[in-house]
Amino acid sequence: MAETMEKQKKLQTLKENHLFAKAYARGKCFPSRTVVLYVLRSRGRPSPSRVGLTVSKNRGNAVVRNRTRRRLREALRPVYPLVKDGFIIVLVARQAAVEASFAEIESDLRLLLNRAALLRDGSV
C-alpha cells in the first residue's frame, strides 16, 4: 500500500522578509474572497516553490491569527505537490478567511493557483 501512495512533497516555507517584499512589489496579484495570492518567479536554480503565509494583526488576536495560518497551511498541503517548481508564493488572509469554512478556503486556493497557472498540467 505504501508503494501506491504518492510521496507527499514537504511544504517549503518562505521566511525572509525581503522575499515577501519582492513578491508584494514585483509579483502578480490574484485576489479572492478569503485569500490574496502573490506570485513571483524565482531566480537562479530551479527549486521547489516556496510559500509564505501572512495574517495581519487587524484580523484578530494571536490565537485567531495562528488558527487562520494553520488552516491556510492545511488547505494548501494537498494542493502543494501539484504546484510547479521555481516560484515564490505569498498567501495573505483576508477577514473572510477568519470566519470561512475549511472547504471554502481550500476551494479558493485551488481556484487561485489554477488562475495563476501554477498547477502542473492535468491537475485541477
PDB file of C-alpha atoms in Angstrom:
ATOM      1  CA  MET A   1       0.000   0.000   0.000  1.00  0.00           C
ATOM      2  CA  ALA A   2       2.882   2.372   0.744  1.00  0.00           C
ATOM      3  CA  GLU A   3       4.181   1.889  -2.803  1.00  0.00           C
ATOM      4  CA  THR A   4       0.889   3.008  -4.321  1.00  0.00           C
ATOM      5  CA  MET A   5       0.679   6.179  -2.272  1.00  0.00           C
ATOM      6  CA  GLU A   6       2.356   9.134  -3.901  1.00  0.00           C
ATOM      7  CA  LYS A   7       5.103  10.628  -1.772  1.00  0.00           C
ATOM      8  CA  GLN A   8       3.882  13.867  -0.245  1.00  0.00           C
ATOM      9  CA  LYS A   9       6.105  16.832  -1.125  1.00  0.00           C
ATOM     10  CA  LYS A  10       7.053  18.777   2.020  1.00  0.00           C
ATOM     11  CA  LEU A  11       5.816  22.351   2.135  1.00  0.00           C
ATOM     12  CA  GLN A  12       8.767  24.715   1.585  1.00  0.00           C
ATOM     13  CA  THR A  13       8.194  27.847   3.667  1.00  0.00           C
ATOM     14  CA  LEU A  14       9.257  31.393   2.992  1.00  0.00           C
ATOM     15  CA  LYS A  15      10.822  33.184   5.947  1.00  0.00           C
ATOM     16  CA  GLU A  16      12.972  36.050   4.609  1.00  0.00           C
ATOM     17  CA  ASN A  17      11.316  39.461   4.785  1.00  0.00           C
ATOM     18  CA  HIS A  18      12.998  40.691   1.587  1.00  0.00           C
ATOM     19  CA  LEU A  19      11.360  37.881  -0.398  1.00  0.00           C
ATOM     20  CA  PHE A  20       7.924  38.816   0.956  1.00  0.00           C
ATOM     21  CA  ALA A  21       8.606  42.448  -0.018  1.00  0.00           C
ATOM     22  CA  LYS A  22       9.737  41.376  -3.508  1.00  0.00           C
ATOM     23  CA  ALA A  23       6.588  39.309  -4.002  1.00  0.00           C
ATOM     24  CA  TYR A  24       4.393  42.249  -2.951  1.00  0.00           C
ATOM     25  CA  ALA A  25       6.255  44.775  -5.113  1.00  0.00           C
ATOM     26  CA  ARG A  26       7.006  42.798  -8.277  1.00  0.00           C
ATOM     27  CA  GLY A  27       4.738  39.759  -8.049  1.00  0.00           C
ATOM     28  CA  LYS A  28       1.443  39.220  -9.776  1.00  0.00           C
ATOM     29  CA  CYS A  29      -1.631  39.546  -7.555  1.00  0.00           C
ATOM     30  CA  PHE A  30      -4.655  37.200  -7.636  1.00  0.00           C
ATOM     31  CA  PRO A  31      -7.432  38.131  -5.162  1.00  0.00           C
ATOM     32  CA  SER A  32     -10.337  36.008  -3.947  1.00  0.00           C
ATOM     33  CA  ARG A  33     -12.895  36.346  -1.174  1.00  0.00           C
ATOM     34  CA  THR A  34     -10.780  34.673   1.518  1.00  0.00           C
ATOM     35  CA  VAL A  35      -7.169  34.911   0.289  1.00  0.00           C
ATOM     36  CA  VAL A  36      -4.933  37.116  -1.849  1.00  0.00           C
ATOM     37  CA  LEU A  37      -2.207  35.260  -3.761  1.00  0.00           C
ATOM     38  CA  TYR A  38       1.064  36.938  -4.805  1.00  0.00           C
ATOM     39  CA  VAL A  39       3.275  35.028  -7.246  1.00  0.00           C
ATOM     40  CA  LEU A  40       6.835  35.776  -8.348  1.00  0.00           C
ATOM     41  CA  ARG A  41       9.124  33.561 -10.406  1.00  0.00           C
ATOM     42  CA  SER A  42      12.308  32.622  -8.511  1.00  0.00           C
ATOM     43  CA  ARG A  43      15.688  33.482  -9.951  1.00  0.00           C
ATOM     44  CA  GLY A  44      18.587  31.049 -10.125  1.00  0.00           C
ATOM     45  CA  ARG A  45      18.471  27.281  -9.919  1.00  0.00           C
ATOM     46  CA  PRO A  46      15.080  25.629 -10.251  1.00  0.00           C
ATOM     47  CA  SER A  47      13.968  24.733  -6.749  1.00  0.00           C
ATOM     48  CA  PRO A  48      10.655  23.779  -5.172  1.00  0.00           C
ATOM     49  CA  SER A  49       8.215  26.659  -4.894  1.00  0.00           C
ATOM     50  CA  ARG A  50       8.315  28.370  -1.522  1.00  0.00           C
ATOM     51  CA  VAL A  51       5.186  29.551   0.245  1.00  0.00           C
ATOM     52  CA  GLY A  52       4.765  32.341   2.796  1.00  0.00           C
ATOM     53  CA  LEU A  53       1.616  32.889   4.826  1.00  0.00           C
ATOM     54  CA  THR A  54       0.625  36.219   6.356  1.00  0.00           C
ATOM     55  CA  VAL A  55      -2.258  37.183   8.580  1.00  0.00           C
ATOM     56  CA  SER A  56      -2.465  40.854   9.526  1.00  0.00           C
ATOM     57  CA  LYS A  57      -2.835  41.957  13.149  1.00  0.00           C
ATOM     58  CA  ASN A  58      -6.184  43.543  12.401  1.00  0.00           C
ATOM     59  CA  ARG A  59      -7.611  40.071  11.657  1.00  0.00           C
ATOM     60  CA  GLY A  60      -7.781  39.274  15.374  1.00  0.00           C
ATOM     61  CA  ASN A  61      -5.686  38.379  18.377  1.00  0.00           C
ATOM     62  CA  ALA A  62      -2.763  35.929  18.278  1.00  0.00           C
ATOM     63  CA  VAL A  63      -4.991  32.886  18.762  1.00  0.00           C
ATOM     64  CA  VAL A  64      -7.201  33.839  15.800  1.00  0.00           C
ATOM     65  CA  ARG A  65      -4.221  34.690  13.579  1.00  0.00           C
ATOM     66  CA  ASN A  66      -2.448  31.412  14.355  1.00  0.00           C
ATOM     67  CA  ARG A  67      -5.623  29.390  13.767  1.00  0.00           C
ATOM     68  CA  THR A  68      -6.106  31.135  10.419  1.00  0.00           C
ATOM     69  CA  ARG A  69      -2.475  30.475   9.483  1.00  0.00           C
ATOM     70  CA  ARG A  70      -2.819  26.777  10.396  1.00  0.00           C
ATOM     71  CA  ARG A  71      -5.998  26.477   8.337  1.00  0.00           C
ATOM     72  CA  LEU A  72      -4.315  28.102   5.325  1.00  0.00           C
ATOM     73  CA  ARG A  73      -1.339  25.755   5.649  1.00  0.00           C
ATOM     74  CA  GLU A  74      -3.553  22.673   5.895  1.00  0.00           C
ATOM     75  CA  ALA A  75      -5.715  23.786   2.963  1.00  0.00           C
ATOM     76  CA  LEU A  76      -2.554  24.198   0.886  1.00  0.00           C
ATOM     77  CA  ARG A  77      -0.981  20.868   1.887  1.00  0.00           C
ATOM     78  CA  PRO A  78      -2.937  18.564  -0.507  1.00  0.00           C
ATOM     79  CA  VAL A  79      -2.508  21.002  -3.425  1.00  0.00           C
ATOM     80  CA  TYR A  80       1.189  21.784  -2.903  1.00  0.00           C
ATOM     81  CA  PRO A  81       2.537  18.636  -4.660  1.00  0.00           C
ATOM     82  CA  LEU A  82       0.731  19.814  -7.816  1.00  0.00           C
ATOM     83  CA  VAL A  83       2.333  23.285  -7.775  1.00  0.00           C
ATOM     84  CA  LYS A  84       5.024  23.986 -10.375  1.00  0.00           C
ATOM     85  CA  ASP A  85       8.586  24.493  -9.142  1.00  0.00           C
ATOM     86  CA  GLY A  86      10.513  27.762  -9.181  1.00  0.00           C
ATOM     87  CA  PHE A  87       8.047  30.252  -7.695  1.00  0.00           C
ATOM     88  CA  ILE A  88       7.743  32.429  -4.614  1.00  0.00           C
ATOM     89  CA  ILE A  89       4.146  32.324  -3.403  1.00  0.00           C
ATOM     90  CA  VAL A  90       2.707  34.565  -0.678  1.00  0.00           C
ATOM     91  CA  LEU A  91      -0.787  33.979   0.695  1.00  0.00           C
ATOM     92  CA  VAL A  92      -2.414  36.861   2.563  1.00  0.00           C
ATOM     93  CA  ALA A  93      -5.509  36.039   4.624  1.00  0.00           C
ATOM     94  CA  ARG A  94      -8.476  38.347   4.295  1.00  0.00           C
ATOM     95  CA  GLN A  95     -11.027  38.892   7.047  1.00  0.00           C
ATOM     96  CA  ALA A  96     -13.367  36.405   5.351  1.00  0.00           C
ATOM     97  CA  ALA A  97     -10.742  33.665   5.897  1.00  0.00           C
ATOM     98  CA  VAL A  98     -11.149  34.003   9.667  1.00  0.00           C
ATOM     99  CA  GLU A  99     -14.844  33.051   9.518  1.00  0.00           C
ATOM    100  CA  ALA A 100     -14.762  30.876   6.380  1.00  0.00           C
ATOM    101  CA  SER A 101     -15.109  27.115   6.464  1.00  0.00           C
ATOM    102  CA  PHE A 102     -12.120  24.958   5.662  1.00  0.00           C
ATOM    103  CA  ALA A 103     -13.732  23.829   2.389  1.00  0.00           C
ATOM    104  CA  GLU A 104     -14.190  27.444   1.250  1.00  0.00           C
ATOM    105  CA  ILE A 105     -10.525  28.250   1.892  1.00  0.00           C
ATOM    106  CA  GLU A 106      -9.371  25.115   0.095  1.00  0.00           C
ATOM    107  CA  SER A 107     -11.567  25.768  -2.959  1.00  0.00           C
ATOM    108  CA  ASP A 108     -10.382  29.408  -3.112  1.00  0.00           C
ATOM    109  CA  LEU A 109      -6.746  28.268  -3.003  1.00  0.00           C
ATOM    110  CA  ARG A 110      -7.281  25.746  -5.809  1.00  0.00           C
ATOM    111  CA  LEU A 111      -9.077  28.372  -7.888  1.00  0.00           C
ATOM    112  CA  LEU A 112      -6.322  30.961  -7.375  1.00  0.00           C
ATOM    113  CA  LEU A 113      -3.481  28.535  -8.105  1.00  0.00           C
ATOM    114  CA  ASN A 114      -5.289  27.438 -11.257  1.00  0.00           C
ATOM    115  CA  ARG A 115      -5.920  31.074 -12.303  1.00  0.00           C
ATOM    116  CA  ALA A 116      -2.241  31.871 -11.720  1.00  0.00           C
ATOM    117  CA  ALA A 117      -1.284  28.858 -13.910  1.00  0.00           C
ATOM    118  CA  LEU A 118       0.771  27.367 -11.082  1.00  0.00           C
ATOM    119  CA  LEU A 119      -0.705  23.881 -11.206  1.00  0.00           C
ATOM    120  CA  ARG A 120       1.030  21.207 -13.270  1.00  0.00           C
ATOM    121  CA  ASP A 121      -0.688  20.081 -16.473  1.00  0.00           C
ATOM    122  CA  GLY A 122      -3.710  17.846 -15.949  1.00  0.00           C
ATOM    123  CA  SER A 123      -4.302  18.814 -12.311  1.00  0.00           C
ATOM    124  CA  VAL A 124      -7.189  20.953 -11.154  1.00  0.00           C
TER     125      VAL A 124
END
